[in-house]
Every structure is written in C-alpha cells, then in structure tokens.
Coordinates of C-alpha atoms and ligand atoms in Angstrom, one line a residue:
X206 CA -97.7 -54.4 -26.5
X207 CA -99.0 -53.5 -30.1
X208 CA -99.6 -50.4 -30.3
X209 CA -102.2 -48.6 -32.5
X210 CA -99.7 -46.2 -34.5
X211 CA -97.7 -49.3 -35.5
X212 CA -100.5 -50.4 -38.0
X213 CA -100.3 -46.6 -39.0
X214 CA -96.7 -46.7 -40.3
X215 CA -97.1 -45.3 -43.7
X216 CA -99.9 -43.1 -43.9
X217 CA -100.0 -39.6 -43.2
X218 CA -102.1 -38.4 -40.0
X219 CA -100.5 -34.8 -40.1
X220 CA -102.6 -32.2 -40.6
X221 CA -100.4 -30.2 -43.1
X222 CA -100.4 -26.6 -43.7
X223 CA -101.3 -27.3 -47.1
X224 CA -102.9 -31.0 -47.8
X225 CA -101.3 -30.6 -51.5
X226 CA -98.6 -29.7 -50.6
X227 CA -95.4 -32.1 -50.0
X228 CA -93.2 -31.1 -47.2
X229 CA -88.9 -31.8 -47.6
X230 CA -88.2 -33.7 -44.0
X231 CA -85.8 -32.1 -42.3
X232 CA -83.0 -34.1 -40.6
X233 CA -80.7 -31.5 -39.1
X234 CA -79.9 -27.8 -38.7
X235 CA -76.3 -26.0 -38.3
X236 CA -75.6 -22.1 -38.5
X237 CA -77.4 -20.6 -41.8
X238 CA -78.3 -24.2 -43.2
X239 CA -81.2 -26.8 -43.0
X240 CA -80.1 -30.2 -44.5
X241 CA -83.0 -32.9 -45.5
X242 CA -83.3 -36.6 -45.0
X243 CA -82.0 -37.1 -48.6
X244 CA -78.9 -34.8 -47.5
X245 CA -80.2 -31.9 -49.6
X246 CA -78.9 -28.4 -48.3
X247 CA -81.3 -25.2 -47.5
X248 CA -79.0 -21.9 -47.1
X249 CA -81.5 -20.4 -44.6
X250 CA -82.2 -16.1 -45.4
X251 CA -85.2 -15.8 -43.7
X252 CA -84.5 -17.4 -40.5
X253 CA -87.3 -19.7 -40.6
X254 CA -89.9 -17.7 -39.8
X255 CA -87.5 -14.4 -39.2
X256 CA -86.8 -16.4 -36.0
X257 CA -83.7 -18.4 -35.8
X258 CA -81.7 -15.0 -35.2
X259 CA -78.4 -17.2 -33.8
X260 CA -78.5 -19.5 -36.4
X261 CA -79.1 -23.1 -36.1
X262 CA -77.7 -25.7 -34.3
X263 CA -76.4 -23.7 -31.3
X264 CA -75.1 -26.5 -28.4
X265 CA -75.1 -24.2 -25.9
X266 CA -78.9 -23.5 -26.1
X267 CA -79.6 -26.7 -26.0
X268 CA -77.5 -27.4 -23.0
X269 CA -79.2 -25.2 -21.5
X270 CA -82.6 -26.0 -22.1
X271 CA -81.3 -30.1 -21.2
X272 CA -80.0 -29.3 -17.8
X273 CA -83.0 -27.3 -17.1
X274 CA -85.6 -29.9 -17.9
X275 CA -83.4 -32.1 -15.9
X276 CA -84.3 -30.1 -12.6
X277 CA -87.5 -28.6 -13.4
X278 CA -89.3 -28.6 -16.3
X279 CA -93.2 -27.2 -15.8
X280 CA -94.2 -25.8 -12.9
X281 CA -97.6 -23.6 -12.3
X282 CA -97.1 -20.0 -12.4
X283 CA -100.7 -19.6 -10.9
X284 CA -98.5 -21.4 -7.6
X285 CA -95.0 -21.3 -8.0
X286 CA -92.3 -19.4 -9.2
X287 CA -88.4 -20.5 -10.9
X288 CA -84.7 -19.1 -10.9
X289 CA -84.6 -19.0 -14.5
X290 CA -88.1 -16.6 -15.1
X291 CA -86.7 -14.2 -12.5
X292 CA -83.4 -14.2 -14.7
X293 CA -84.8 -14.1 -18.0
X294 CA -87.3 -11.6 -17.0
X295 CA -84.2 -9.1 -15.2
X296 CA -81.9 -9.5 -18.7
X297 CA -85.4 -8.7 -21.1
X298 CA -85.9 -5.4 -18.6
X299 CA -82.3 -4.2 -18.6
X300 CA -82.0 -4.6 -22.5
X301 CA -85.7 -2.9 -22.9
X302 CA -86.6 0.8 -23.0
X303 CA -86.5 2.1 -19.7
X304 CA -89.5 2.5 -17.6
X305 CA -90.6 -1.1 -19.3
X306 CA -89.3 -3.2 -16.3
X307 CA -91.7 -5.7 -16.0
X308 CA -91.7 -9.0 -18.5
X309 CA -94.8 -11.1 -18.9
X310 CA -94.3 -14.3 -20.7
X311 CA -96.2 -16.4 -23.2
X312 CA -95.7 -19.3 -25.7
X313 CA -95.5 -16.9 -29.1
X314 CA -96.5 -14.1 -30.6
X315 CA -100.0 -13.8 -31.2
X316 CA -100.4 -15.1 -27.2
X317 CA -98.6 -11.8 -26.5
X318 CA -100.5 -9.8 -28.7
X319 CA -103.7 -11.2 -26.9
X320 CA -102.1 -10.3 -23.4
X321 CA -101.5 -6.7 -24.4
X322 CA -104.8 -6.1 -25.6
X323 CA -106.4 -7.1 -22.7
X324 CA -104.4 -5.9 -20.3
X325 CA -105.1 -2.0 -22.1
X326 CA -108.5 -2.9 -21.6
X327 CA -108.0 -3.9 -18.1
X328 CA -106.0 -0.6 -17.6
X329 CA -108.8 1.3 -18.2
X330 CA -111.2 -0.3 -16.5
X331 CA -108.8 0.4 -13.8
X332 CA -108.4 4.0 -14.0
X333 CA -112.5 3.8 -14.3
X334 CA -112.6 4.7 -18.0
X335 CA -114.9 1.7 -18.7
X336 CA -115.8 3.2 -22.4
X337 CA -112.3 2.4 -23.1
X338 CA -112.1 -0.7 -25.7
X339 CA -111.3 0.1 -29.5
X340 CA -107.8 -0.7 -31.0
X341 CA -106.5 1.4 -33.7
X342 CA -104.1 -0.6 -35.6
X343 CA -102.9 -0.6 -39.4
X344 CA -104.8 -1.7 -42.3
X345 CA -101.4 -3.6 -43.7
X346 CA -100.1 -5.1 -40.3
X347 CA -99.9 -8.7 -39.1
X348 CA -100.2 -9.5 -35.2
X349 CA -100.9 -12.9 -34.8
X350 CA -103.9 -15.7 -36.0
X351 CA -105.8 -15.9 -33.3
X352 CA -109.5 -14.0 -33.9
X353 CA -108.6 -10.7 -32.1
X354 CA -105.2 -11.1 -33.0
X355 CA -106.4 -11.2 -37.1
X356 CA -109.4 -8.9 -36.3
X357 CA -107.0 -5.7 -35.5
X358 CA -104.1 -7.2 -38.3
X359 CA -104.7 -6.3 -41.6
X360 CA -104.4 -9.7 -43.2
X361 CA -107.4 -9.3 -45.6
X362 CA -107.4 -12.6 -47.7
X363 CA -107.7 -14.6 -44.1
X364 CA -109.5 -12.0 -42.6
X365 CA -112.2 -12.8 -45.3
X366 CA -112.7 -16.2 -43.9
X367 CA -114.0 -15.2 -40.5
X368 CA -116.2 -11.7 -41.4
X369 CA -119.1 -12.7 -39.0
X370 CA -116.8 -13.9 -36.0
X371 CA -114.4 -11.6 -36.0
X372 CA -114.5 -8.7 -33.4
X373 CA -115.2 -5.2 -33.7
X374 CA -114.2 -2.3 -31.9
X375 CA -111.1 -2.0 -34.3
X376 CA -110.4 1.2 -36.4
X377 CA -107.7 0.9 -38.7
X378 CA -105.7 3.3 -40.6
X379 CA -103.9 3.2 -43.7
X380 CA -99.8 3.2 -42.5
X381 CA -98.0 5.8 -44.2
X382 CA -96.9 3.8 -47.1
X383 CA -96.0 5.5 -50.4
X384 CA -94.8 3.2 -52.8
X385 CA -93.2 5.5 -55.1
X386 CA -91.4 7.2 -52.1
X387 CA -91.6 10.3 -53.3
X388 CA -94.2 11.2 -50.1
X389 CA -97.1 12.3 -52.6
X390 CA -95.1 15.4 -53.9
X391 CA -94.7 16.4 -50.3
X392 CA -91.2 16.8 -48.0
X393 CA -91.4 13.7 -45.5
X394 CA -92.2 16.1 -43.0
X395 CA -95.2 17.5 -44.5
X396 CA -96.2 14.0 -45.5
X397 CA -95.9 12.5 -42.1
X398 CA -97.7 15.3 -40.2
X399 CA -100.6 15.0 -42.9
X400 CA -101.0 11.9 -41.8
X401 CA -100.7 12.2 -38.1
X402 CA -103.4 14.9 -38.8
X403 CA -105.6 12.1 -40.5
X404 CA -105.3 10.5 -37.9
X405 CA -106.3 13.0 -35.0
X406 CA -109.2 13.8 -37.1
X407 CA -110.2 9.5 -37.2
X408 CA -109.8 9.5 -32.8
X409 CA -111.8 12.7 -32.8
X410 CA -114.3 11.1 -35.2
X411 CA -114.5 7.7 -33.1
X412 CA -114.3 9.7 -30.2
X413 CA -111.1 8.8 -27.5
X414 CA -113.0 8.0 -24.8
X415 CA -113.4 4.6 -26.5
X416 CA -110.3 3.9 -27.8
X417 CA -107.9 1.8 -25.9
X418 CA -104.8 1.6 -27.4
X419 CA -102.7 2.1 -30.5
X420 CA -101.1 -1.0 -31.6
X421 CA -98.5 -0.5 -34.2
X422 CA -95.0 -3.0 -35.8
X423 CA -92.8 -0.2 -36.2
X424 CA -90.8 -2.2 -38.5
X425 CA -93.5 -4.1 -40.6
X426 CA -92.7 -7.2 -41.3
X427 CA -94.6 -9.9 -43.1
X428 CA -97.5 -7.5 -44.7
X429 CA -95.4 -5.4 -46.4
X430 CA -91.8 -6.5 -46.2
X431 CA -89.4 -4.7 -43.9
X432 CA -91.3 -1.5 -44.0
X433 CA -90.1 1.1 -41.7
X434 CA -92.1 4.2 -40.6
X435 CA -90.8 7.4 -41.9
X436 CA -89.1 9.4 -39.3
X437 CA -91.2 11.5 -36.8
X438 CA -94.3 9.2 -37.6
X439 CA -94.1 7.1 -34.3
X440 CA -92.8 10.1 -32.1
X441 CA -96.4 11.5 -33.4
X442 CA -98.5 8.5 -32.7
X443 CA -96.4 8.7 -29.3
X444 CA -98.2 12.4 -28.8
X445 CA -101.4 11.6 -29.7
X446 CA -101.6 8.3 -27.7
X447 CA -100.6 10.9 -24.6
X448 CA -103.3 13.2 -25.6
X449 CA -106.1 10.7 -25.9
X450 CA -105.0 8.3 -23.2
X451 CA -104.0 5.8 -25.4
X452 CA -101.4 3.1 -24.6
X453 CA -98.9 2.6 -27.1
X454 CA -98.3 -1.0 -28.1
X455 CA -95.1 -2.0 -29.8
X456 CA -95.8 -5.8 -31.9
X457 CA -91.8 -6.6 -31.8
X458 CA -92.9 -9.8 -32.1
X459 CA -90.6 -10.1 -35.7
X460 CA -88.5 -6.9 -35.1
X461 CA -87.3 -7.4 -31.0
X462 CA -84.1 -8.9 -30.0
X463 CA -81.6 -7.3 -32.2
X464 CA -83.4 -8.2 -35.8
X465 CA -83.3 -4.1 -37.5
X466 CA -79.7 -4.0 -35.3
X467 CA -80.9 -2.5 -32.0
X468 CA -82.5 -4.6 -29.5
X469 CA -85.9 -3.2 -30.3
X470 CA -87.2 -1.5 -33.4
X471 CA -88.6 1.5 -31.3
X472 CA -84.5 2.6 -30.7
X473 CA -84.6 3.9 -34.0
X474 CA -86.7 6.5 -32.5
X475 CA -86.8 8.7 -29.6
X476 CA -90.1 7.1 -28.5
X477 CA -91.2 4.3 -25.6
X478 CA -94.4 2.6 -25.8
X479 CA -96.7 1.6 -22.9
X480 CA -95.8 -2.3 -24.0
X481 CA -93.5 -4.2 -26.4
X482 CA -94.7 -7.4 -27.6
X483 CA -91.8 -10.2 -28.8
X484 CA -91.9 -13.8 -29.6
X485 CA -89.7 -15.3 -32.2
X486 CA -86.1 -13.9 -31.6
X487 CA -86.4 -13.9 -27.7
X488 CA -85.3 -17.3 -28.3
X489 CA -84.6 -17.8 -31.5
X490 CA -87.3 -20.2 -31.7
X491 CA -85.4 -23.3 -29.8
X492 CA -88.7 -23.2 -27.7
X493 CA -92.1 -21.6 -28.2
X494 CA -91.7 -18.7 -26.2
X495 CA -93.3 -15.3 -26.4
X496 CA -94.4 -11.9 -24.3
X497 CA -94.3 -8.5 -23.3
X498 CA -92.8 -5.8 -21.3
X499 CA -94.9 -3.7 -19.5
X500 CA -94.6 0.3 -18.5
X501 CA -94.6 0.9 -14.7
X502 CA -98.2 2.8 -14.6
X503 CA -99.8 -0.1 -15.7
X504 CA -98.4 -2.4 -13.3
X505 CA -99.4 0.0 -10.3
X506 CA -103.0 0.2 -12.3
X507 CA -103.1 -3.3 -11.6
X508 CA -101.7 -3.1 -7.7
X509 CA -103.9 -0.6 -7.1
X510 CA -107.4 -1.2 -8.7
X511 CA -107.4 -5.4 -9.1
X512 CA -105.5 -6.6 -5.9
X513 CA -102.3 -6.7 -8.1
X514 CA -104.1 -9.6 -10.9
X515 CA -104.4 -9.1 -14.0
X516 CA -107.5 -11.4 -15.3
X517 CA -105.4 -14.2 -17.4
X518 CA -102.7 -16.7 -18.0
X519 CA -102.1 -19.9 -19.8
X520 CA -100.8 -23.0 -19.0
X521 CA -97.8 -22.9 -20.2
X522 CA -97.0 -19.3 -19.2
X523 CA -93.5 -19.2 -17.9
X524 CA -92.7 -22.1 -18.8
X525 CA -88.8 -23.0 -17.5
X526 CA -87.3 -24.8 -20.5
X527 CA -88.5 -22.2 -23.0
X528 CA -87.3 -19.6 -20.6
X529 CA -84.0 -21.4 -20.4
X530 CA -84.1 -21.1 -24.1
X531 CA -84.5 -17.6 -23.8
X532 CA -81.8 -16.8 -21.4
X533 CA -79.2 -19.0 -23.0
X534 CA -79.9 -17.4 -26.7
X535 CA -79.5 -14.0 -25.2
X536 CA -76.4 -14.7 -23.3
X537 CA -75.0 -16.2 -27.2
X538 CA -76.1 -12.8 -29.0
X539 CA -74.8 -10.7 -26.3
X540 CA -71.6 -13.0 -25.6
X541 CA -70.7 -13.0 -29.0
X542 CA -71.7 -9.3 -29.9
X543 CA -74.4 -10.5 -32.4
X544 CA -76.4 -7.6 -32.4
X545 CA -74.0 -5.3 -33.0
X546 CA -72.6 -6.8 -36.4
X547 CA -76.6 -6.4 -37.5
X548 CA -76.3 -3.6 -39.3
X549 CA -73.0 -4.0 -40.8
X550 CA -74.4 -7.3 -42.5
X551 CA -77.2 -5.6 -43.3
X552 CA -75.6 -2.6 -45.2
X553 CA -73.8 -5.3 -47.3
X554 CA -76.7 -7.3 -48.3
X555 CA -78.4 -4.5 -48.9
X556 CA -76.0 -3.6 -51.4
X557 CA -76.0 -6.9 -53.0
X558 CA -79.4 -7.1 -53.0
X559 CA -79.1 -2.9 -54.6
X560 CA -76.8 -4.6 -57.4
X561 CA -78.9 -8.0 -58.1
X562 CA -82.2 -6.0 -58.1
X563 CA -81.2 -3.7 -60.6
X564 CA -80.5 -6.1 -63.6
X565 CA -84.4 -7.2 -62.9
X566 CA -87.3 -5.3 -64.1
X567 CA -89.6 -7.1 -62.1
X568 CA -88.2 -6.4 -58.7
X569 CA -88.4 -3.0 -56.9
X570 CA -89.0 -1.1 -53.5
X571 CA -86.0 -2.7 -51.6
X572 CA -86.3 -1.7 -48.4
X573 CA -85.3 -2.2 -44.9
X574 CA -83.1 -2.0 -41.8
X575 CA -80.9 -4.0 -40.6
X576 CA -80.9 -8.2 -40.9
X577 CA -84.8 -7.1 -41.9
X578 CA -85.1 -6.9 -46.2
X579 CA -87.5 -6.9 -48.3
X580 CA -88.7 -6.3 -51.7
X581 CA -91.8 -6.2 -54.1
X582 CA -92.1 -8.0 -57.5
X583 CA -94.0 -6.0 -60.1
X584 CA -94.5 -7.0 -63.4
X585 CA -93.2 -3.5 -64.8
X586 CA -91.4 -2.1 -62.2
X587 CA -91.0 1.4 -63.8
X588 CA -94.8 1.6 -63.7
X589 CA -95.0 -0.2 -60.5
X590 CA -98.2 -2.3 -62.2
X591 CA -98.4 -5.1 -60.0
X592 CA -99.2 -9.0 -60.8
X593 CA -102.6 -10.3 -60.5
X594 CA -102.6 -11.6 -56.8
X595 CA -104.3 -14.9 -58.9
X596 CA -100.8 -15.3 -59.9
X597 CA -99.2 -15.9 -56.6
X598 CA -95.9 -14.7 -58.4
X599 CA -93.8 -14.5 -54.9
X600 CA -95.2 -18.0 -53.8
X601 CA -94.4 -19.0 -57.2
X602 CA -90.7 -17.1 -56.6
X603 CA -90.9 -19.2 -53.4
X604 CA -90.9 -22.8 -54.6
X605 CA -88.3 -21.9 -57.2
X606 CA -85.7 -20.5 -54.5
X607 CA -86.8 -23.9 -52.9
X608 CA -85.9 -25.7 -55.4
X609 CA -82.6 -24.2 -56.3
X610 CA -81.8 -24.5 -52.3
X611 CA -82.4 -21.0 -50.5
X612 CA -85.2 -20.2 -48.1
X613 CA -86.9 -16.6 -47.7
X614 CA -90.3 -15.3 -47.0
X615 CA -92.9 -14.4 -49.6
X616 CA -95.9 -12.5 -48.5
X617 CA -99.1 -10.9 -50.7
X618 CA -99.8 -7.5 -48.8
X619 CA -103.1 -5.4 -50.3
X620 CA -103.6 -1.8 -50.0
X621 CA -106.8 0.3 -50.6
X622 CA -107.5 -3.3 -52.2
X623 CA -104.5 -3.1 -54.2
X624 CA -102.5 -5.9 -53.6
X625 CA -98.9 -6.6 -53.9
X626 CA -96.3 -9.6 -53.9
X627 CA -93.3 -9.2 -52.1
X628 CA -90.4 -10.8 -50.2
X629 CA -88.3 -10.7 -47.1
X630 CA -84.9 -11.6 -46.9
X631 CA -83.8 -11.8 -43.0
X632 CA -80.9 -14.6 -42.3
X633 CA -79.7 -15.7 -39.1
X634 CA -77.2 -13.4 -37.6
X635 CA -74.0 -15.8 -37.9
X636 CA -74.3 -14.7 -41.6
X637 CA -70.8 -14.1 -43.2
X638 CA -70.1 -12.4 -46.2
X639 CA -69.1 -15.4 -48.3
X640 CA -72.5 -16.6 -47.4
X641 CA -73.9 -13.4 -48.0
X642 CA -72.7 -13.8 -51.8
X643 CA -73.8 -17.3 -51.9
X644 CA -77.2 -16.7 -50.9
X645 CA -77.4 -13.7 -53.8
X646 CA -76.0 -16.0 -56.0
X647 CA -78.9 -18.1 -55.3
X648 CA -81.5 -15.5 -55.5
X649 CA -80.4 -14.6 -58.8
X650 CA -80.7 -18.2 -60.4
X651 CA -84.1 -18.4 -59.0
X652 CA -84.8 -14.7 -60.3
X653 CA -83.4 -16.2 -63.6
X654 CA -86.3 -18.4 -63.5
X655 CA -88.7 -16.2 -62.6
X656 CA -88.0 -13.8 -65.3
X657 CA -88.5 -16.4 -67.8
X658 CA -92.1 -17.4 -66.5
X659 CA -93.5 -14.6 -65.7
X660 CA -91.8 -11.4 -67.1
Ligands
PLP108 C1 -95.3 -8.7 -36.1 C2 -95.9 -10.1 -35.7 N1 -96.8 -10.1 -34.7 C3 -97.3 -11.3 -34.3 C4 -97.0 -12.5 -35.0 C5 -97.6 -13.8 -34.5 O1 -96.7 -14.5 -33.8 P1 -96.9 -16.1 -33.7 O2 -96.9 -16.7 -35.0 O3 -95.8 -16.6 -32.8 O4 -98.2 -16.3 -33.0 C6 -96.1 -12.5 -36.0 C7 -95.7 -13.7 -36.7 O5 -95.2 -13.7 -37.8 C8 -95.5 -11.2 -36.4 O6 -94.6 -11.2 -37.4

C-alpha cells in the first residue's frame, strides 16, 4: 500500500516548541547521559525536565511497563479497575504524609493541578459553603499550562498572552522572597510573621468565605530556582488555612518523590496539607503519569454530599502502563536507597557549585535543597542589578552549556515586575561524585563563555 507519509519523507510536520529552533535527535539514554544520532554525549543536570530522578535507561522499568502492556494495557476507570492502580496507589499512601491515604491519578502535572482545584471547590460545595471559589497562590509560582493551571501560576510573560481568557477568582501574593537574604533588616522570624500578617490582612480583605484553597510549591521550582520557604512560613499558611477553611494544596509536582531528599518537600516541615499534587518524579517520566493524594475529610465530603463522585476524570486516568511505570520506578529508588543519598549529593554539589560561583561575578543567590539547585545570573552580582530580560542571558547560558555538552534548566522569574534570569541544576539521582565534578567542569567552560559575552 503507499502510504501518504512516504511522499512526506523529508519534510518536517512537527510542530516544534520553537519553529526556529533546531532540535539535536536523540538516539539513546543511559544513567546521567543523553547520546544523539551523530553519537554526541549530553551529561544530563537537570533531569530532563527535573524528572528523570533514577536516571536513564533503567531495564527494570521498562520491563515492567512491557509485561504490563502485554496483559493489560488501557482499561476504563469510569468501569473497571487493575492490580497495579490498587498497588501504586497503597505504596504513594504509605510513603505520603499521614492522613493523605487516598491517590488520584492523572497523565502530568498540570492535570493534577486541575484535579485539586476542583475538587476544593467541590469540597465546599459539599460542606454547603457555595461562596467558596478563590485560589490564593503566589505571584512567582508555576503550576501547570493549562488556563486555570497559568491563571493561579505566576508565569507573567505567558500569562500576558491570554489576559481576556484567563480566569479570575485568583488572589496572589508575593512569596516571601528576599533576594539579599538579609529578611529586610528583620530576624527570619519577624520577617516571616510580617508576612503571614500580610497575608491575614489580604483573606480578611477578600473576605474567606470566598476563598477556597491555598495552593503553594513549597520548594519553588522553575519561577525562581529551588527556592525554599523560610522556616515557620508554611506551618503559618497551615494556621491560617485552618482558620479560614482553607485547604492546603501542596504542587509537588517538581519537588515529590525524593527530589529536596525527603519523599515530599512538605517533610521539611512539621506541616500536612489537605492535597499533594506530583507528576514528574512519580515515574521518572518513563510514562506520562501524574496526581494527587487526598486528606480523609475530603474523601468522606465526597461520600457523604455527592454519592461518593467527584465530578471528573480523563481518559487516560489510571492508566496501567504509566502506573506500572510508577510502581517499578519507586520500587528502584526505594530498592536501591536513592532517596536517601539525595542530600548527601546535594551538599557536595552544592559546595562545588559554592567554589565555581564564587570566581564569577555574574552568578549569585545559590540556593536550594537537596538534588533541587539553583542560581541567578546578574550582571553585577554585588549590586544584584539584573540583565535586561531582552537579553535572555540564562537562555543564552542555555545553548552554550548545550553546546559544550551539559543540560540544565534556565528560567526568567519577574518580581514586582522586576525580572530575573536564573538556573536550576537538578541531576538524576544515580549521580556520582566523579560525575558531579565533570558536570562543574562543564558549567564552568560554559560560564567561561558567558563571561566573555555578556560580563
Ligand atoms: C511545580 C510544578 N507544577 C506543575 C507543573 C506542570 O506539570 P506538567 O508539565 O506535567 O503539566 C510543573 C512543570 O514543570 C511544575 O514544576
């Protein structure tokens, strides 16, 4: 038969990220490295999209996801129920928080984000609070690229795109980020409780019967690289959410499954949210595979008031090869005690980094927890001036890391309309030291570079 794509061969029918952009093909992954068709090697830091937490390559994931699709692989969760979701979902509740014993799945992130916002608002319809409906959230956050999902992040530049469509019913809040660390003068107690009082005052303002939940990365990750809320700040946000009747939703979507090295970003605190949202590390990416782990009281919300539904679901909910993704790439961090090496690794590339950084005068704020890094580029770092964001100096940082071979994750974040450029550094956890070294060694040719461009 001739078929139509034959007399394609040659052109390009991909809608591409960027349509002037050229893309490396990529052939084949193993551990910390990508290698391309024409056998060029990628040391990978930033885990694809912080995602490929075991590394590449891993056989026994994709064993397992093979032998599932051999016996099953879609069935409708509307109808029908597997082995491997009532497994995955039992290992996700024994590693969460407890009280969060219930897993909902998705295909990523911003699918999860969209599950948990609707399912607060459900909860309060439920519990006849119908006023119930705003979203506090961040004004530097990033929960996924789907309208409501953008419409509560803080992703101006794309945000800009949509002003008309986008949704309202969102209040957002500066986080409490002080670039020069020194908490405005204050002790980081003071600081964070004038902030928590900024924020009463903003609920009281809005007033709480209209505010649904409080969605909050406790570990930011792509908006302002690896930025981790000052201590007592989420145990206060924990309060108010109590006080208002509020839930408390956790976007782990970059942080959960052993990233910041605990299982979930929130067990750096003494807090537990209503839901945790994750995606990416829940399986490592070998499958799109998302979700979120839901507090008791909501589920009996929804026995109680909605005949035990909650109003939504997509197709590919559940879906048993990306669960078998998800419970094989578990089993491989616990089984080989990845998590627990996190922040070991991370305390030694943080030092490197500590070392590199400070022979640059253009790179600054490094910052972080665990196998989570990040850091700014200014172009006087005493100062702290920034670039112009016209510039696009960490995309520009980027293509040069490309170039010389390494992989991490540049971001432009923007506060009171001041924006930034920074970086995230977050390799797979199979990382070894050697590596560790190389990858520095990498970073600082392409920081050679930089330097002689732009500073
Ligand atoms: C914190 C956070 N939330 C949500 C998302 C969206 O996830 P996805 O791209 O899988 O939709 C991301 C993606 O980077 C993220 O980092």
């Amino acid at each position: 038969m001739n078929r139509k794509w034959n007399d394609n061969v040659g052109q390009d029918h991909v809608f591409h990220r960027n349509f002037n952009q050229s893309y490396p093909h990529i052939a084949k992954g193993e551990g910390i490295y990508l290698y391309d068709t024409q056998g060029k090697r990628y040391l990978d830091g930033s885990s694809g999209a912080v995602a490929v937490n075991i590394g590449h390559g891993v056989k026994e994931v994709v064993e397992a996801m093979t032998e599932q699709a051999s016996q099953i692989a879609y069935i409708h969760t509307l109808r029908f129920e597997t082995k491997v979701q009532q497994e995955l979902a039992s290992l996700i509740a024994s590693l969460a928080p407890k009280e969060l014993d219930t897993v909902y799945f998705t295909s990523g992130g911003a699918e999860a984000n969209e599950s948990a916002l609707k399912l607060s608002r459900q909860y309060h319809l439920g519990n006849d609070h119908q006023g119930k409906f705003k979203v506090i959230s961040h004004s530097i956050s990033y929960h996924g690229n789907t309208m409501r999902t953008l419409s509560i992040g803080g992703d101006q530049k794309r945000k800009k795109l949509y002003d008309k469509e986008l949704h309202g019913g969102v209040i957002q809040i500066d986080p409490p980020y002080d670039k020069r660390n020194d908490f405005q003068g204050l002790h980081e107690d003071e600081y964070v409780s004038c902030c928590l009082d900024q924020i009463e005052k903003q609920i009281i303002k809005e007033d709480p019967e209209t505010i649904s939940c409080f969605f909050i990365e406790p570990i930011v990750g792509s908006q302002i690289a690896a930025f981790v809320m000052p201590d007592g700040y989420l145990e206060g946000i924990r309060k108010l959410c109590d006080r208002y009747d509020m839930l408390l939703i956790a976007d782990e979507v970059m942080t959960g499954f052993g990233r910041t090295g605990k299982v979930f970003a929130v067990n750096h605190w003494d807090i537990t949210p209503d839901i945790i949202t994750f995606a990416k590390g829940v399986s490592s990416a070998y499958a799109p595979l998302g979700g979120m782990i839901v507090k008791n009281h909501i589920i009996q919300t929804l026995k109680g008031s909605w005949d035990g539904k909650f109003a939504h679901g997509y197709t590919f909910s559940g879906h048993p090869v990306a669960l078998a993704a998800g419970k094989a790439n578990i089993d491989y961090l616990l089984d080989n005690d990845l998590i627990n090496h996190v922040q070991e690794k991370g305390r030694y590339l943080y030092s490197k980094l500590t070392e590199l950084i400070g022979n640059f005068s253009c790179v600054g704020s490094l910052r972080g927890e665990g196998l989570l890094l990040g850091f700014e580029l200014y172009k006087d770092k005493q100062s702290l001036e920034p670039f112009k964001p016209s510039q696009q100096v960490a995309e520009t940082l980027n293509q040069i890391c490309i170039e010389n071979g390494v992989l991490f994750y540049p971001g432009q974040g923007s506060i009171d309309q001041h924006p930034f450029d920074h970086m995230l550094v977050a390799p797979p956890f199979v990382i070894t030291e050697d590596e560790i070294d190389l990858m520095i060694d990498l970073l600082e040719k392409s920081l050679r570079t930089f330097r002689n461009h732009f500073c």
